[in-house]
Every structure is written in structure tokens, then in C-alpha cells.
Coordinates of N, CA and C in Angstrom, one line a residue:
M1 N -13.6 -64.9 -55.4 CA -13.4 -65.5 -53.9 C -12.4 -64.4 -53.1
M2 N -13.5 -64.4 -51.6 CA -12.9 -62.7 -51.0 C -12.7 -63.1 -49.8
K3 N -11.7 -62.8 -49.7 CA -10.7 -62.7 -48.1 C -11.0 -61.2 -47.3
R4 N -11.3 -61.5 -46.4 CA -11.4 -59.8 -45.6 C -10.1 -60.0 -44.7
V5 N -9.6 -58.8 -44.7 CA -8.6 -58.4 -43.7 C -8.9 -57.6 -42.9
S6 N -8.6 -57.7 -41.3 CA -8.9 -56.5 -40.4 C -7.5 -56.1 -40.1
L7 N -7.4 -54.4 -40.2 CA -6.7 -53.8 -40.0 C -7.2 -52.5 -38.9
A8 N -6.0 -52.3 -38.4 CA -6.1 -51.1 -37.4 C -6.8 -50.1 -38.0
L9 N -6.5 -49.9 -39.0 CA -7.7 -48.8 -40.1 C -8.8 -49.2 -40.0
G10 N -8.9 -50.0 -40.4 CA -10.7 -50.8 -41.4 C -10.5 -52.4 -41.6
T11 N -11.4 -52.1 -42.7 CA -11.3 -53.7 -43.2 C -10.9 -53.7 -44.5
F12 N -10.5 -54.2 -44.8 CA -9.8 -54.6 -46.7 C -10.5 -55.9 -47.0
A13 N -11.3 -55.9 -48.0 CA -11.4 -56.8 -48.6 C -10.7 -57.1 -50.2
L14 N -10.1 -58.5 -50.2 CA -9.1 -59.1 -51.1 C -10.0 -59.6 -51.8
L15 N -10.2 -58.9 -53.2 CA -11.2 -59.7 -54.7 C -10.1 -60.8 -55.1
A16 N -10.2 -61.9 -55.6 CA -8.8 -62.4 -56.5 C -9.5 -62.6 -58.0
G17 N -9.1 -62.4 -59.1 CA -9.8 -62.8 -60.1 C -8.7 -63.4 -61.3
P18 N -8.8 -64.0 -62.3 CA -7.8 -64.4 -62.8 C -7.0 -63.6 -63.5
G19 N -5.5 -64.0 -62.3 CA -4.5 -63.5 -62.8 C -4.6 -61.9 -62.3
L20 N -5.5 -61.4 -61.3 CA -6.0 -60.1 -60.6 C -6.2 -60.6 -59.4
L21 N -5.4 -59.2 -59.0 CA -5.3 -59.5 -56.9 C -6.2 -57.8 -57.1
T22 N -7.4 -57.4 -56.5 CA -8.0 -56.2 -56.4 C -8.0 -55.9 -54.7
G23 N -7.8 -54.8 -54.3 CA -8.0 -54.1 -53.2 C -8.9 -53.7 -52.7
V24 N -10.2 -53.9 -52.1 CA -11.1 -52.4 -52.3 C -11.0 -52.2 -50.8
A25 N -11.3 -51.3 -50.4 CA -10.5 -50.5 -48.8 C -12.2 -50.1 -48.0
L26 N -12.8 -50.8 -46.9 CA -13.8 -50.8 -46.6 C -13.5 -50.2 -45.4
L27 N -13.2 -48.8 -45.4 CA -12.4 -48.2 -43.9 C -14.1 -47.8 -43.2
A28 N -13.3 -48.5 -41.8 CA -14.7 -48.5 -40.7 C -14.4 -47.1 -40.2
G29 N -12.9 -46.6 -39.9 CA -12.9 -45.9 -39.2 C -12.6 -46.1 -37.4
T30 N -12.1 -45.4 -36.9 CA -11.3 -45.7 -35.4 C -12.3 -45.9 -34.1
G31 N -13.7 -45.1 -34.6 CA -14.8 -44.8 -33.9 C -15.0 -44.2 -32.9
R32 N -13.6 -43.9 -32.5 CA -14.1 -42.7 -31.4 C -14.2 -41.4 -32.1
A33 N -13.2 -40.8 -33.0 CA -13.6 -39.5 -33.4 C -14.9 -39.4 -34.1
L34 N -15.5 -41.0 -34.9 CA -16.9 -40.4 -35.4 C -18.3 -40.5 -34.9
A35 N -17.8 -41.1 -33.2 CA -19.0 -41.3 -32.3 C -19.9 -39.9 -32.1
Q36 N -21.0 -40.0 -32.4 CA -21.5 -38.6 -32.8 C -22.6 -39.0 -31.4
T37 N -22.0 -37.5 -30.1 CA -23.1 -38.1 -28.5 C -23.9 -37.0 -28.8
P38 N -25.2 -37.1 -28.6 CA -26.2 -35.5 -28.4 C -25.9 -35.0 -27.5
S39 N -25.8 -33.8 -28.0 CA -25.2 -32.7 -27.0 C -26.6 -32.2 -26.0
I40 N -27.8 -32.4 -26.5 CA -29.0 -32.4 -25.6 C -29.2 -33.4 -24.4
T41 N -28.2 -34.3 -24.5 CA -28.5 -35.3 -23.4 C -27.4 -35.3 -22.4
M42 N -26.7 -34.4 -22.2 CA -25.6 -34.0 -21.0 C -25.7 -32.7 -20.6
T43 N -25.7 -32.0 -19.4 CA -25.8 -30.6 -19.2 C -24.5 -29.9 -19.9
C44 N -24.5 -28.8 -19.8 CA -23.2 -27.5 -19.9 C -22.5 -28.0 -19.8
A45 N -21.9 -28.5 -18.1 CA -20.9 -28.8 -17.3 C -20.4 -30.0 -18.1
E46 N -21.2 -31.1 -18.6 CA -20.8 -32.5 -18.9 C -20.3 -32.0 -20.4
A47 N -20.8 -31.5 -21.1 CA -20.3 -31.1 -22.6 C -18.9 -30.3 -22.8
A48 N -18.9 -29.7 -22.0 CA -17.5 -28.9 -22.0 C -16.5 -29.9 -21.6
A49 N -17.1 -30.5 -20.1 CA -15.8 -31.5 -20.0 C -15.2 -32.5 -21.1
L50 N -16.5 -32.9 -21.4 CA -16.1 -34.2 -22.6 C -15.1 -33.4 -23.7
I51 N -15.2 -32.2 -24.3 CA -14.0 -31.1 -24.9 C -12.8 -30.9 -24.5
T52 N -13.1 -30.8 -23.5 CA -11.5 -30.4 -22.4 C -10.9 -31.6 -22.2
T53 N -11.8 -32.8 -22.0 CA -10.6 -34.0 -21.9 C -10.2 -34.9 -22.6
R54 N -11.1 -34.8 -23.7 CA -10.7 -35.3 -24.9 C -10.2 -34.8 -25.6
G55 N -10.1 -33.3 -25.8 CA -9.4 -32.6 -26.8 C -10.4 -32.3 -27.7
S56 N -10.8 -32.9 -28.3 CA -11.9 -33.2 -29.0 C -12.9 -34.1 -29.6
A57 N -14.0 -34.2 -30.1 CA -14.8 -34.9 -29.9 C -16.3 -34.5 -31.0
V58 N -16.7 -35.5 -31.4 CA -17.9 -35.0 -32.6 C -19.5 -34.8 -31.5
L59 N -20.2 -33.7 -31.4 CA -21.0 -33.9 -30.9 C -22.6 -33.7 -32.1
A60 N -23.7 -34.2 -31.7 CA -25.0 -34.5 -32.9 C -25.7 -33.2 -31.8
T61 N -25.7 -31.9 -32.4 CA -26.6 -30.8 -31.9 C -28.2 -30.7 -32.2
S62 N -28.3 -31.7 -33.3 CA -29.7 -32.0 -33.6 C -29.7 -33.4 -34.0
R63 N -31.3 -34.0 -34.9 CA -31.3 -35.6 -35.4 C -30.3 -35.5 -36.5
T64 N -30.0 -34.1 -37.5 CA -29.7 -34.3 -38.3 C -28.2 -33.2 -38.6
L65 N -27.6 -32.5 -37.9 CA -26.5 -31.7 -37.6 C -25.8 -32.0 -36.3
Y66 N -24.4 -32.2 -36.9 CA -23.3 -32.9 -36.1 C -22.3 -31.7 -36.5
D67 N -21.3 -31.4 -35.3 CA -20.2 -31.2 -36.1 C -18.8 -31.8 -35.0
R68 N -17.5 -31.1 -35.1 CA -16.5 -31.7 -34.5 C -16.1 -29.9 -33.3
Y69 N -16.2 -30.7 -32.3 CA -15.6 -29.5 -31.3 C -14.2 -29.6 -30.7
V70 N -13.7 -28.6 -30.6 CA -12.1 -28.7 -30.1 C -11.8 -27.9 -28.9
R71 N -10.7 -28.3 -28.1 CA -10.0 -27.6 -27.0 C -9.5 -26.4 -27.2
D72 N -8.8 -26.4 -28.7 CA -7.7 -25.1 -28.6 C -7.6 -25.4 -29.9
R73 N -6.7 -24.7 -30.9 CA -6.4 -24.7 -32.0 C -5.1 -26.1 -32.4
S74 N -4.8 -26.7 -31.1 CA -3.6 -27.7 -31.5 C -4.3 -29.1 -32.1
F75 N -6.1 -28.9 -32.2 CA -6.6 -30.2 -32.7 C -7.2 -29.5 -33.8
C76 N -6.6 -28.8 -34.4 CA -7.4 -28.0 -35.8 C -6.0 -28.5 -37.1
L77 N -6.3 -28.6 -38.1 CA -4.6 -29.1 -38.9 C -4.3 -27.4 -39.2
Y78 N -2.9 -27.6 -39.7 CA -2.0 -26.5 -39.4 C -2.3 -24.7 -40.2
D79 N -3.2 -25.2 -40.8 CA -4.1 -24.0 -41.6 C -5.5 -23.9 -41.5
Q80 N -5.9 -24.0 -40.2 CA -7.2 -23.6 -39.6 C -6.9 -23.0 -38.8
D81 N -8.1 -22.0 -38.1 CA -8.3 -21.5 -36.9 C -9.3 -22.1 -36.0
T82 N -9.5 -21.7 -35.2 CA -10.9 -21.8 -34.1 C -11.7 -20.4 -33.8
R83 N -12.8 -20.8 -34.1 CA -13.9 -19.7 -33.7 C -14.9 -20.6 -32.5
P84 N -15.5 -19.5 -31.5 CA -16.1 -20.0 -30.5 C -17.4 -21.0 -30.6
E85 N -17.8 -22.0 -30.1 CA -19.0 -22.4 -30.3 C -19.8 -22.6 -29.4
W86 N -21.2 -22.8 -29.0 CA -22.3 -22.9 -28.3 C -23.1 -23.8 -28.8
V87 N -23.3 -24.8 -28.0 CA -24.2 -25.8 -29.1 C -25.8 -26.3 -27.6
P88 N -26.9 -26.3 -27.7 CA -27.6 -26.3 -26.6 C -27.4 -28.1 -26.5
T89 N -27.6 -27.8 -24.6 CA -27.2 -28.8 -23.9 C -28.7 -29.0 -22.8
K90 N -28.8 -30.4 -22.3 CA -29.9 -30.3 -21.3 C -30.2 -29.4 -20.7
D91 N -29.2 -28.3 -19.7 CA -29.4 -27.5 -19.1 C -29.6 -25.9 -19.2
N92 N -29.2 -25.8 -20.9 CA -28.4 -24.3 -21.7 C -28.5 -24.5 -22.9
P93 N -30.0 -23.9 -23.5 CA -29.6 -23.8 -24.6 C -28.4 -22.9 -25.3
Q94 N -27.8 -22.7 -25.2 CA -26.6 -21.8 -25.7 C -25.3 -22.4 -24.7
C95 N -25.0 -23.2 -24.7 CA -23.7 -23.5 -23.5 C -22.1 -23.2 -24.6
F96 N -21.6 -22.6 -24.2 CA -20.3 -22.3 -24.6 C -19.5 -23.8 -24.1
I97 N -19.0 -24.6 -25.4 CA -18.4 -25.7 -25.0 C -17.2 -25.7 -25.7
G98 N -16.3 -25.3 -26.3 CA -15.1 -24.9 -26.7 C -15.1 -23.8 -28.4
Y99 N -14.6 -24.8 -29.7 CA -14.5 -24.0 -30.6 C -14.2 -24.9 -31.8
S100 N -14.9 -24.6 -32.7 CA -14.8 -25.6 -34.2 C -13.5 -25.0 -34.5
C101 N -13.1 -26.1 -36.1 CA -11.8 -25.3 -36.7 C -12.5 -25.1 -38.0
F102 N -11.6 -24.2 -38.1 CA -12.1 -23.5 -39.9 C -11.0 -23.0 -40.8
E103 N -11.1 -23.1 -41.8 CA -10.2 -22.3 -43.0 C -10.4 -21.1 -43.1
P104 N -9.8 -20.1 -42.4 CA -10.3 -18.8 -42.8 C -9.8 -17.8 -44.3
F105 N -9.1 -18.5 -44.8 CA -9.0 -18.0 -46.1 C -9.3 -18.9 -47.3
R106 N -10.3 -19.8 -46.7 CA -10.8 -20.7 -48.2 C -12.6 -20.2 -47.8
G107 N -13.0 -19.0 -47.8 CA -14.5 -18.8 -47.2 C -14.8 -19.2 -45.9
G108 N -14.3 -19.5 -45.1 CA -14.8 -20.0 -43.7 C -14.3 -18.3 -43.4
S109 N -15.5 -17.8 -42.6 CA -15.2 -16.4 -42.1 C -15.1 -16.2 -40.9
L110 N -14.7 -15.4 -40.3 CA -14.1 -15.4 -38.5 C -15.4 -14.9 -37.9
S111 N -16.4 -14.4 -38.8 CA -17.9 -14.6 -37.6 C -18.9 -15.3 -38.4
R112 N -19.5 -15.9 -37.5 CA -20.4 -16.8 -38.3 C -22.0 -16.6 -38.1

């Protein structure tokens, strides 16, 4: 028997067996942070405004490449730093939109 329970963080499927109750997490995520917006569909000003307004967003820069971009370091983890990022947009092949987070002491160098 399987019963699905929806929660704020995703869906949990509960599997009941003989004397055993097992929960299997099927995390769907919140959707907002994971939604990939293609940068090439926006103008440079629109892409920069998206990051500035939301604070962070995941942008697809090609069919197979995406990254999370942030407004400032407050959107990174405590041990991360920021580096400037440029992405292709509808009107600019190298549009400065904000920053990405990286770990400076775990192989992430300051220069890219």
C-alpha cells in the first residue's frame, strides 16, 4: 500500500509492509530557486533586474549550461565568496548580471 503525503518541501511516499513503515522522500523542491530562465530570451537590463529584484536566480546560459547568480554575498553560504559573472542575453553577448558564489579555499580560485 502506498500513500502520498504532500508537504511544503515536497512529496513523501509512505510504503507500508508487514510490520514496517518506510518513508521515501521524493523531493520536488520549491520550484522558484530551481526554475531555469534562459538568459538569451531577456535583454541585458531585464536579466540584471531579475537578479537585483529576486536576490538570486538560476539562469540557463545554453541548452546544457546553467548556474545560480546572486545580487551580493548575503545570498551565498557563510564560507563562500562572490565573483562577477557575465552571461549572453538577447542584446549583449557579455552582459554583467551580478555574481556567482564559490568556495575560495576548496579549489575555487578568484580568477575564472
